[in-house]
Short mmCIF file of C-alpha atoms in Angstrom, two decimals:
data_model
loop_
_atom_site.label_atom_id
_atom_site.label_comp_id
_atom_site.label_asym_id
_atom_site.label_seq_id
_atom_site.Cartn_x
_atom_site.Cartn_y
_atom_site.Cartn_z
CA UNK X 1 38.78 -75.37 23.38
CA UNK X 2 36.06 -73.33 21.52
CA UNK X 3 37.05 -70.58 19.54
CA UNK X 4 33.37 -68.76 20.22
CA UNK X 5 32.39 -67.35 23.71
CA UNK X 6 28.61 -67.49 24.73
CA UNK X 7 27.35 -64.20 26.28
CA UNK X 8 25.58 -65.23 29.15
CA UNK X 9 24.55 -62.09 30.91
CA UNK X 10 23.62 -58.55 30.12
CA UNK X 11 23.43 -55.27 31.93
CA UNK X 12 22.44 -51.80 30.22
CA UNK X 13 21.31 -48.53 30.82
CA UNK X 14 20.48 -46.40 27.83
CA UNK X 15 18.34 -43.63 26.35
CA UNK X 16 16.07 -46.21 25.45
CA UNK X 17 15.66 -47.99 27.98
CA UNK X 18 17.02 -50.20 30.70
CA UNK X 19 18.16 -54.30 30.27
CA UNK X 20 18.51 -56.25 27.26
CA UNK X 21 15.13 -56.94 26.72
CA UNK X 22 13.52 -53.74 27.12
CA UNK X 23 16.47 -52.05 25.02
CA UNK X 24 16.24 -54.63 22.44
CA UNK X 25 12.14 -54.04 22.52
CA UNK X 26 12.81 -50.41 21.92
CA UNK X 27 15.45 -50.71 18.87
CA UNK X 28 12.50 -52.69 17.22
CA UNK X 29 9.35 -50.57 17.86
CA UNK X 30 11.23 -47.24 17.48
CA UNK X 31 11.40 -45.86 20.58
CA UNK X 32 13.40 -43.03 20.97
CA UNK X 33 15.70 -41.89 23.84
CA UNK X 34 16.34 -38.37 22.27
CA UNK X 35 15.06 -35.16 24.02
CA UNK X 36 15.63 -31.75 24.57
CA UNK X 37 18.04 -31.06 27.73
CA UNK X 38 16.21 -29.91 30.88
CA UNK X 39 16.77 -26.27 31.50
CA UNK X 40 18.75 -26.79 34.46
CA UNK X 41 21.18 -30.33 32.80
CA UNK X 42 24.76 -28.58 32.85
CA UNK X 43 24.68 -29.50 29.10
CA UNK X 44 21.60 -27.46 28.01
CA UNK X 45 23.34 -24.78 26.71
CA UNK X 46 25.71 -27.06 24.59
CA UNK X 47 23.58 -29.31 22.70
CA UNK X 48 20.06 -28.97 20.86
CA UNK X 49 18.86 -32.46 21.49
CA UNK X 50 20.57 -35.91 23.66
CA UNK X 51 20.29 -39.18 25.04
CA UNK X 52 20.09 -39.12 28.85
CA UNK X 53 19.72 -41.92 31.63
CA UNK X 54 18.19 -41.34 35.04
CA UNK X 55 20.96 -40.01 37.79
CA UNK X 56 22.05 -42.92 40.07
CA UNK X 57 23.27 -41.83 43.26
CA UNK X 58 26.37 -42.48 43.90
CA UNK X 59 25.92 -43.20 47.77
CA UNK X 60 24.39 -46.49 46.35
CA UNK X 61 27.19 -48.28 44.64
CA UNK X 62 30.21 -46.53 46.40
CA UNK X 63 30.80 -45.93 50.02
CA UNK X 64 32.32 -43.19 52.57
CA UNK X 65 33.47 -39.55 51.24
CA UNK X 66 34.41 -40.49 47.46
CA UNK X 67 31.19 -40.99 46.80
CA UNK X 68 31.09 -36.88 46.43
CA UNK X 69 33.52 -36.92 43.76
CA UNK X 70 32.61 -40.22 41.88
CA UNK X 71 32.57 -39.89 38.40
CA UNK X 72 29.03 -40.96 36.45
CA UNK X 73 31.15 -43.49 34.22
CA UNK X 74 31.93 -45.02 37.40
CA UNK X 75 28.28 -45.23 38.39
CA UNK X 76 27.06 -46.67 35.41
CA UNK X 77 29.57 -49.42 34.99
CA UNK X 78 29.11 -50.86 38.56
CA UNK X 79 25.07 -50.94 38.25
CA UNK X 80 25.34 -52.39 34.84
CA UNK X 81 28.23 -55.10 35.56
CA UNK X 82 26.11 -56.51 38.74
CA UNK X 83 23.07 -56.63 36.80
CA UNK X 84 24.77 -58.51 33.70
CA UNK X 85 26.50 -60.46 36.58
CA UNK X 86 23.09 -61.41 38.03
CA UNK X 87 21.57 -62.19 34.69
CA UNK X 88 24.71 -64.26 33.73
CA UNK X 89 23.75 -66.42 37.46
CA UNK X 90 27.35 -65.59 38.07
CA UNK X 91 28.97 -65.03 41.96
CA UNK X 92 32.05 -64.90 42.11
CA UNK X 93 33.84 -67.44 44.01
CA UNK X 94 30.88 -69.44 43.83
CA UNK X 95 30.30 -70.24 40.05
CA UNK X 96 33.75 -69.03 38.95
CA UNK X 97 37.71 -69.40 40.26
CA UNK X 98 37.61 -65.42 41.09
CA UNK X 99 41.64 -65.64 39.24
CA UNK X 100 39.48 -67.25 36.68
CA UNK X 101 36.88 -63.72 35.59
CA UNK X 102 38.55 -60.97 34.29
CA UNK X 103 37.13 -57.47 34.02
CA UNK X 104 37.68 -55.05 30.31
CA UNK X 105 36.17 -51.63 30.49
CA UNK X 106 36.33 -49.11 27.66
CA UNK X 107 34.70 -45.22 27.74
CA UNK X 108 36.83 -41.92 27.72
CA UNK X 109 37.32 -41.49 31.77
CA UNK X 110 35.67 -39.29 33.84
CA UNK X 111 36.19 -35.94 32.51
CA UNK X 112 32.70 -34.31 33.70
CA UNK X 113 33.72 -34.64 37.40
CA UNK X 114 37.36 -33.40 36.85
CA UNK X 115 35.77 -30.28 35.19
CA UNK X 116 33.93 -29.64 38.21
CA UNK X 117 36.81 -29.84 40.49
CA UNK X 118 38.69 -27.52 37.99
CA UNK X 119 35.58 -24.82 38.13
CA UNK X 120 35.83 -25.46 41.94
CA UNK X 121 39.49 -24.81 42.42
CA UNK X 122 39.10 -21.79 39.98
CA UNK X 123 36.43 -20.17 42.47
CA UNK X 124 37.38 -21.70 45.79
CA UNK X 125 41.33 -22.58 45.13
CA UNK X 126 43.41 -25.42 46.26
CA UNK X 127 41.32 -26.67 49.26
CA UNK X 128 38.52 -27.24 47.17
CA UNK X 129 39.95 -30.34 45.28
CA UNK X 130 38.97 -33.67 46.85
CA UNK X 131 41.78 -35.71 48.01
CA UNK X 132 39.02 -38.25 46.45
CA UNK X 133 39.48 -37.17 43.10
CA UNK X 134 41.86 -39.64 41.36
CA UNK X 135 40.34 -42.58 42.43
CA UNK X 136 36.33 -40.85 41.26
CA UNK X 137 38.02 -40.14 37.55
CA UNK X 138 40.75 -42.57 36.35
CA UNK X 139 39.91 -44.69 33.49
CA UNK X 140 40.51 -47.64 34.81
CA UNK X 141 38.36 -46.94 37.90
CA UNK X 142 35.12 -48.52 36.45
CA UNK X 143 36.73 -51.88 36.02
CA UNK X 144 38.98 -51.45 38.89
CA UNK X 145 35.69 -50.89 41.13
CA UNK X 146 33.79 -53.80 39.22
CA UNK X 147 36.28 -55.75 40.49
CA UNK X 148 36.80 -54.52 44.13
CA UNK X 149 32.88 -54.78 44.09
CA UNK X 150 32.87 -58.52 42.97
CA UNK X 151 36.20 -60.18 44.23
CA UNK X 152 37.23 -60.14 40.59
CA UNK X 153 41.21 -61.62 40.62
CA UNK X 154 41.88 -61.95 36.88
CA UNK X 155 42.75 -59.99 34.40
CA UNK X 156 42.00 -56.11 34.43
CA UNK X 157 42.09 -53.63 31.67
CA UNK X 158 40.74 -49.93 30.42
CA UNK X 159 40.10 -49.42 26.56
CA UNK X 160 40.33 -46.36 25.22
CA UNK X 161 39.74 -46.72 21.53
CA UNK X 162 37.15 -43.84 21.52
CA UNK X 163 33.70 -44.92 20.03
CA UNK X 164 35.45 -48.15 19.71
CA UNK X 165 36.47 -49.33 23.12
CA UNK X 166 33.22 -50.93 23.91
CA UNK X 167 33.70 -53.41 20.76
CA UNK X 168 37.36 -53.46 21.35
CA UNK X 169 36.52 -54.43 25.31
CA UNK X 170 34.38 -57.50 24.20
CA UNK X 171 37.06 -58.30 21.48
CA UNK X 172 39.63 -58.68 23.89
CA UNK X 173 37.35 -60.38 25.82
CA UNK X 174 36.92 -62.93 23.65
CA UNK X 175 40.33 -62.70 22.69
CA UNK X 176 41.15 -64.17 26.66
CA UNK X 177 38.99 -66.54 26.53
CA UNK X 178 40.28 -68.08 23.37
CA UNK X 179 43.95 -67.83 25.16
CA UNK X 180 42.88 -70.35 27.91
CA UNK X 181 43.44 -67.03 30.51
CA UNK X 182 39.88 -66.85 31.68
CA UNK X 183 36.73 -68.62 31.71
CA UNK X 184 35.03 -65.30 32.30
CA UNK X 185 35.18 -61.83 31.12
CA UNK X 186 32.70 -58.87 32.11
CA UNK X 187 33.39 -56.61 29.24
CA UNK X 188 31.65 -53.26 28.45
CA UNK X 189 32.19 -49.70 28.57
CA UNK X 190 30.42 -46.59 30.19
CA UNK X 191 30.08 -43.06 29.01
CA UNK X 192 28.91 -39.90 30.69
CA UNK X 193 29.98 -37.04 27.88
CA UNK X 194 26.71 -34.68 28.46
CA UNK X 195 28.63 -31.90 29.94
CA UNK X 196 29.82 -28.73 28.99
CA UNK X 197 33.44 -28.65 27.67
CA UNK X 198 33.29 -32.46 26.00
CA UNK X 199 29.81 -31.14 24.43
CA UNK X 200 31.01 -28.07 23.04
CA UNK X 201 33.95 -29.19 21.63
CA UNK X 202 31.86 -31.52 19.35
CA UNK X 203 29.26 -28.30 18.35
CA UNK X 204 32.11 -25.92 17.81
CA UNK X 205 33.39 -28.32 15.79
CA UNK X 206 30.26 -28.54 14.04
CA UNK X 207 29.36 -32.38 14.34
CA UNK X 208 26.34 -32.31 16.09
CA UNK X 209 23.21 -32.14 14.73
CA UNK X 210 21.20 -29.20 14.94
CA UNK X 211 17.67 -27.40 14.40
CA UNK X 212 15.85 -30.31 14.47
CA UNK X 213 12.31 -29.08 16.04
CA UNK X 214 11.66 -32.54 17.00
CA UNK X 215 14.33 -34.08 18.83
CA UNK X 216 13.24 -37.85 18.35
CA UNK X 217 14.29 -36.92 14.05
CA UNK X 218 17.51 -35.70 14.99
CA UNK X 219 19.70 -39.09 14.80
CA UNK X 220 19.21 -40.10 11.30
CA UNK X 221 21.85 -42.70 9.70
CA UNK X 222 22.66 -42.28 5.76
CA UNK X 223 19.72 -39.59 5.33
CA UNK X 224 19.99 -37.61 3.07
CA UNK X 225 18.94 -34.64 5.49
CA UNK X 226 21.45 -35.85 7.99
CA UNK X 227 23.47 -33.06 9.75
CA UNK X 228 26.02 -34.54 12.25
CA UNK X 229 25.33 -37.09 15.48
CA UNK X 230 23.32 -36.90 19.04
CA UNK X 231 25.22 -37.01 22.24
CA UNK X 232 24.40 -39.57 24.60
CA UNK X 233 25.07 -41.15 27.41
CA UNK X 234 25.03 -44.86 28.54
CA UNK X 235 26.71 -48.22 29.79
CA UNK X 236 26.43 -51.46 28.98
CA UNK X 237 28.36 -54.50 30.09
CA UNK X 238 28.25 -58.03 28.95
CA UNK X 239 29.23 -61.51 30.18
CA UNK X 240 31.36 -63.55 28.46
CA UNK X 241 31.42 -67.16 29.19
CA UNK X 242 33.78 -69.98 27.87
CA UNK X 243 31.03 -72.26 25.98
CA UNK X 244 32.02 -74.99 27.82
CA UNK X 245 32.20 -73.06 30.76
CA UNK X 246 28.56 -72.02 30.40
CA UNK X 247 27.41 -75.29 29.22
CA UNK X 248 29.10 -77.13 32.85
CA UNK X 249 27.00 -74.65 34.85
CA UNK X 250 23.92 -75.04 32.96
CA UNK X 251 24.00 -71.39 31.75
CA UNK X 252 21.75 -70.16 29.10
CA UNK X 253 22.99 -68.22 26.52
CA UNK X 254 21.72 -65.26 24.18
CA UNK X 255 24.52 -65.41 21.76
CA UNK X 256 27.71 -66.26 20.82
CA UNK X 257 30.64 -63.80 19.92
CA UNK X 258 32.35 -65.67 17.55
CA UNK X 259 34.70 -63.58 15.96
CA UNK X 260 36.55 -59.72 16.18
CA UNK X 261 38.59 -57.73 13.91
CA UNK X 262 40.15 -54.67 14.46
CA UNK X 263 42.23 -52.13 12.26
CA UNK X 264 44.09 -48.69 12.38
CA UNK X 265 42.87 -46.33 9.48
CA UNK X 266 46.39 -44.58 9.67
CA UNK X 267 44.55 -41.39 7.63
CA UNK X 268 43.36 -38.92 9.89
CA UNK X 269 42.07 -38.34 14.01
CA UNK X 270 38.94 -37.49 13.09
CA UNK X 271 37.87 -38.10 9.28
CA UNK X 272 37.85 -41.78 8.25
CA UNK X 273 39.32 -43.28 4.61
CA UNK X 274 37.09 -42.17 2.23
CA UNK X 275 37.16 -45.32 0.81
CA UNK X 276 36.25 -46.81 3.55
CA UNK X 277 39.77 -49.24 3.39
CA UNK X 278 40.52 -49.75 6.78
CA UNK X 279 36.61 -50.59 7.78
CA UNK X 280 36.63 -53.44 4.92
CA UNK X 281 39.95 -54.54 6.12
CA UNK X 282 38.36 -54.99 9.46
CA UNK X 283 35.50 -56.38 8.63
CA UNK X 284 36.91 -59.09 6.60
CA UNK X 285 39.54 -60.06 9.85
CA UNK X 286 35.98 -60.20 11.52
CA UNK X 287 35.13 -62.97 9.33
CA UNK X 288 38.32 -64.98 9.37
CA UNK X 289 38.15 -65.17 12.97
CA UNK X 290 35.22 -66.58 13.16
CA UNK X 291 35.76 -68.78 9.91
CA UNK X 292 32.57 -67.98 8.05
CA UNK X 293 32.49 -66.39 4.66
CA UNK X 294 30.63 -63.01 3.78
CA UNK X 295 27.63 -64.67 2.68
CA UNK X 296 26.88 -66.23 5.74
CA UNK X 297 26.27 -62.85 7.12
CA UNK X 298 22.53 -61.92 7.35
CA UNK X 299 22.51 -58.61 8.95
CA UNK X 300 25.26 -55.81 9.57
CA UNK X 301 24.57 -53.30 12.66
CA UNK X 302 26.12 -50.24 11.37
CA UNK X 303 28.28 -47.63 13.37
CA UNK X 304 26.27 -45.48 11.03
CA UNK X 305 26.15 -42.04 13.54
CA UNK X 306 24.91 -39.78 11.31
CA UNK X 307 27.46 -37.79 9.90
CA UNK X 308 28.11 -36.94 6.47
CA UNK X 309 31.76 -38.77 5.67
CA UNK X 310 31.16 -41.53 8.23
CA UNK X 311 28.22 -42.91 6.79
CA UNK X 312 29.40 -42.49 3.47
CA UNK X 313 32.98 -44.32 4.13
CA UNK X 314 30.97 -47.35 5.74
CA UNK X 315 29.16 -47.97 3.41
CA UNK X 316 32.06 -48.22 0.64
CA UNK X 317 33.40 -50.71 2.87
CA UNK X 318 30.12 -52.69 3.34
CA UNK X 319 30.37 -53.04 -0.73
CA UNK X 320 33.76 -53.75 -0.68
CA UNK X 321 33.73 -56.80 1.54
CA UNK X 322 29.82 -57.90 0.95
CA UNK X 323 28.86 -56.57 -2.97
CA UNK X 324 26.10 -54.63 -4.20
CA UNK X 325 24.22 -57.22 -2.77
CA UNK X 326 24.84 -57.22 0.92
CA UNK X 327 23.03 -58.15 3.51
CA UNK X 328 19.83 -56.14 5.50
CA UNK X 329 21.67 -53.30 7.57
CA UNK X 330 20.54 -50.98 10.18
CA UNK X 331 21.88 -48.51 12.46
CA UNK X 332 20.08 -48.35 15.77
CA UNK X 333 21.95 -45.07 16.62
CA UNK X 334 18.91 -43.33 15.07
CA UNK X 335 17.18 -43.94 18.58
CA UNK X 336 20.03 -44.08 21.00
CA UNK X 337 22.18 -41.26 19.67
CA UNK X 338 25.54 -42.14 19.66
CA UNK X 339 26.52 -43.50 23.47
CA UNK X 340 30.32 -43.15 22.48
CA UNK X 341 32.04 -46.78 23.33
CA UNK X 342 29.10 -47.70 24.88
CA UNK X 343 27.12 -47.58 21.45
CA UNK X 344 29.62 -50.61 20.08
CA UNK X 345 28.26 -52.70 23.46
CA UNK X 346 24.70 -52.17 22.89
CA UNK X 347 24.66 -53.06 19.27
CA UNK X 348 27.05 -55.71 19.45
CA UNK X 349 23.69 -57.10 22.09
CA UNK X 350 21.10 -56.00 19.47
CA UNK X 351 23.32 -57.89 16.85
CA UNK X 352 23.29 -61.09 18.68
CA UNK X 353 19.59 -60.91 19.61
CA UNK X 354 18.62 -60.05 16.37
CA UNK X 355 20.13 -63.42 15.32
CA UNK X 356 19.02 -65.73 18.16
CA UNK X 357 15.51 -64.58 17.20
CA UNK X 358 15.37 -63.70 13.74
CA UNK X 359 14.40 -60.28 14.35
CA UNK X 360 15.76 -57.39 12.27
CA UNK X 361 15.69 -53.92 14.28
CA UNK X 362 15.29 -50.97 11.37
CA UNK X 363 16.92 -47.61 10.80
CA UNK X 364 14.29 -45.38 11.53
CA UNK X 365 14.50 -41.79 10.39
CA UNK X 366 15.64 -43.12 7.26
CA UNK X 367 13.51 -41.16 4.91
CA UNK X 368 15.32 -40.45 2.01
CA UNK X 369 18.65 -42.67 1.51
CA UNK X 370 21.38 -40.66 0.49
CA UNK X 371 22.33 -41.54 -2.89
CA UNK X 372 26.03 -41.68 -1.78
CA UNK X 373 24.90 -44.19 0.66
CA UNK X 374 23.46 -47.53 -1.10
CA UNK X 375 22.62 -50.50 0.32
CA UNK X 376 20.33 -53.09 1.79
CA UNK X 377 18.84 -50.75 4.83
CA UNK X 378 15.91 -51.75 6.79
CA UNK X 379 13.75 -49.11 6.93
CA UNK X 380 10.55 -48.46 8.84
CA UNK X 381 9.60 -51.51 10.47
CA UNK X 382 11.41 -54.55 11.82
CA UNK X 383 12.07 -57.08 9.37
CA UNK X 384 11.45 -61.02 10.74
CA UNK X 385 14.38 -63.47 9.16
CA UNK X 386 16.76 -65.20 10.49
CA UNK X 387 20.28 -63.93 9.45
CA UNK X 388 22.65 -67.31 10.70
CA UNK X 389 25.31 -64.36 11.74
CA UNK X 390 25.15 -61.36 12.59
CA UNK X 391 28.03 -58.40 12.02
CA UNK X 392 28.43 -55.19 14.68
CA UNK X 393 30.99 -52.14 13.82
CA UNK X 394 32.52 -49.73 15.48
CA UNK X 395 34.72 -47.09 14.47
CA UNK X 396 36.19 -44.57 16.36
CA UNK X 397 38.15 -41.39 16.24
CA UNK X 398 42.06 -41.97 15.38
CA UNK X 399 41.02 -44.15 12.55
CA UNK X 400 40.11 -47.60 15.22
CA UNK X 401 37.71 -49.92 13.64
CA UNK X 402 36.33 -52.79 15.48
CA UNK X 403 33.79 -55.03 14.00
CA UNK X 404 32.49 -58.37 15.66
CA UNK X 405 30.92 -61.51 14.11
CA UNK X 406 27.71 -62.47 16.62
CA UNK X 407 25.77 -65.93 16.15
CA UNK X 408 23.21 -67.64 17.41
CA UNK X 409 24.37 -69.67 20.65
CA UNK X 410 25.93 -72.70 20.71
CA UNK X 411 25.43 -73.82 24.27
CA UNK X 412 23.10 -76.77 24.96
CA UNK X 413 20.76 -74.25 27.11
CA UNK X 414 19.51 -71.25 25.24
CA UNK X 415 17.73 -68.05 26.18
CA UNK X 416 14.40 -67.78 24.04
CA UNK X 417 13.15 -64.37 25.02
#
């Protein structure tokens, strides 16, 4: 049985844009998703600048009196798991044993809709909470209601490893897969944190950026001007496809995932090792599990958010694991802001695209490296090479790392773009 898994199908809905390609379009020619809120967004008061999607009514994607109380997680992961299911070619029951898919969602929960309910039972009292509410706001409601939605009979699962789950959801993912419990996973994660309370927590405690006139320079990974990350919002979900799987169907493929690793700093819940220990440690698992050495890495997609100690710490582990020497990295975060766990979903998909195609999106904003942050960035404009594999990583708060080894796909039919 293969140790890789081809991702066969793609669903996103970010900042930048909407579906693989035009995301992966955007990362390239440096299109940013960052704005000023609108004066009337219930976050406008909280942050300076954020990445925001269109609002999807909820009426669409869930039915009867819920619907009023439906978290926008929930939204976004059942729009973006049928369209990845679509790409993938994928019904279930039809191209897969429906005990045979399995579902992983990561993303915080839906705390933006429970804070509404709280303001309404403050002003209103008991009778305005919606007997609805649980089943709008748990975290495992997205992949619960992917599943509902799709017949899924397999495995089911939340992640919530912070700004990690997304990369942790496609790890285990693959990690199924390699078990012989599924031939398919849809595995993703969808955040909504543009409201109020979640938002202010992060600017009182000072990690957001700020007083950037133009919001589009705001995001800016290992700049030396750099002043904390942009909120955003976002899902993404991938299919994951047993090669063999893929290959009996006649699926094409983008990419394959072909290895994870994942660590505990053990340090601190917010700050990670300055050393960047834990990251290196996870990196290098990345590696061994998908049995290629360092140098067979052509391009890293940073978690690189744009804080001071994060991007620092990284990048001591980047020189720990690849030398002074390392491959071309990039953090596309300077366009998306940082999506939470989505963010590790959509780079882990600009990873693997870069290396089916040999196309190298930059870090833009990048106009004066910090000295404290050395190493092989792409700056400015995309750069054309083919890296053989490609490396994602995502860290999140209580010290989880995540990184994943991408590679061109091994499947007989292959998606050229």
């Amino acid at each position: 049985m293969s140790t890789r898994a081809a991702i066969t199908g793609m669903g996103m809905l970010t900042p930048v844009g909407r579906g693989a390609e035009e995301v992966f379009h955007a990362l390239c020619v440096g299109k940013s998703g960052l704005s000023v809120p609108a004066a009337d967004h219930p976050a406008a008061d909280s942050v300076d600048v954020g990445g925001f999607v269109p609002d999807i009514d909820p009426r669409t994607v869930v039915s009867g009196p819920a619907a009023s109380v439906v978290d926008k997680t929930v939204v976004l992961a059942l729009v973006t798991a049928a369209e990845a299911l679509a790409d993938a070619g994928i019904e279930v029951g039809r191209d897969v044993d429906p005990h045979r898919i399995g579902v992983i969602v990561g993303g915080v929960g839906g705390m933006a809709m429970l804070e509404k309910q709280v303001l309404a039972r403050g002003d209103r009292g008991r009778a305005a909470v919606s007997p609805y509410l649980l089943t709008g706001i748990l975290p495992n409601m997205p992949a619960a209601r992917i599943a509902i939605t799709h017949g899924i009979r397999g495995y089911s699962a939340s992640i919530g490893t912070a700004c990690a789950s997304g990369a942790q959801a496609i790890a285990d993912a693959l990690r199924l897969i390699r078990a012989g419990d599924a031939d398919v996973v849809v595995c993703g994660a969808s955040e909504a944190p543009l409201f109020p309370t979640f938002a202010d927590t992060f600017g009182n405690a000072r990690a957001l950026a700020r007083r950037w006139p133009d919001p589009t320079a705001a995001s800016r990974p290992f700049d030396k001007r750099r002043n904390g990350f942009v909120l955003a919002e976002g899902a993404a979900m991938m299919v994951l496809e047993r090669v063999e799987h893929a290959e009996g169907r006649g699926a094409a493929a983008y990419a394959d995932v072909a290895g994870w690793g994942a660590t505990t700093d053990a340090h601190h819940p917010t700050t990670p090792r300055p050393d960047g220990s834990g990251a290196a440690e996870c990196m290098r698992r990345a590696l061994a599990s998908a049995g290629v050495e360092p140098s067979a890495v052509g391009y890293v997609n940073a978690h690189g958010t744009s804080t001071k100690l994060g991007d620092i710490a990284e990048t001591a582990a980047l020189a720990t694991v690849f030398g002074a020497d390392g491959p071309p990295v990039s953090s596309t975060k300077a366009l998306t802001g940082h999506m939470l766990g989505t963010s590790g979903v959509v780079e882990a998909a600009a990873s693997a695209l870069a290396a089916a195609r040999g196309v190298l999106p930059p870090t833009y904003n990048l106009d004066d490296v910090d000295p404290d942050c050395p190493a092989n960035h792409i700056r400015t404009t995309p750069r054309t090479e083919k890296p053989g594999f490609a490396l994602s990583n995502s860290f999140g708060f209580g010290g989880q790392n995540v990184s994943l080894v991408l590679g061109d796909a091994s499947t007989a039919n292959k998606r050229n773009g």
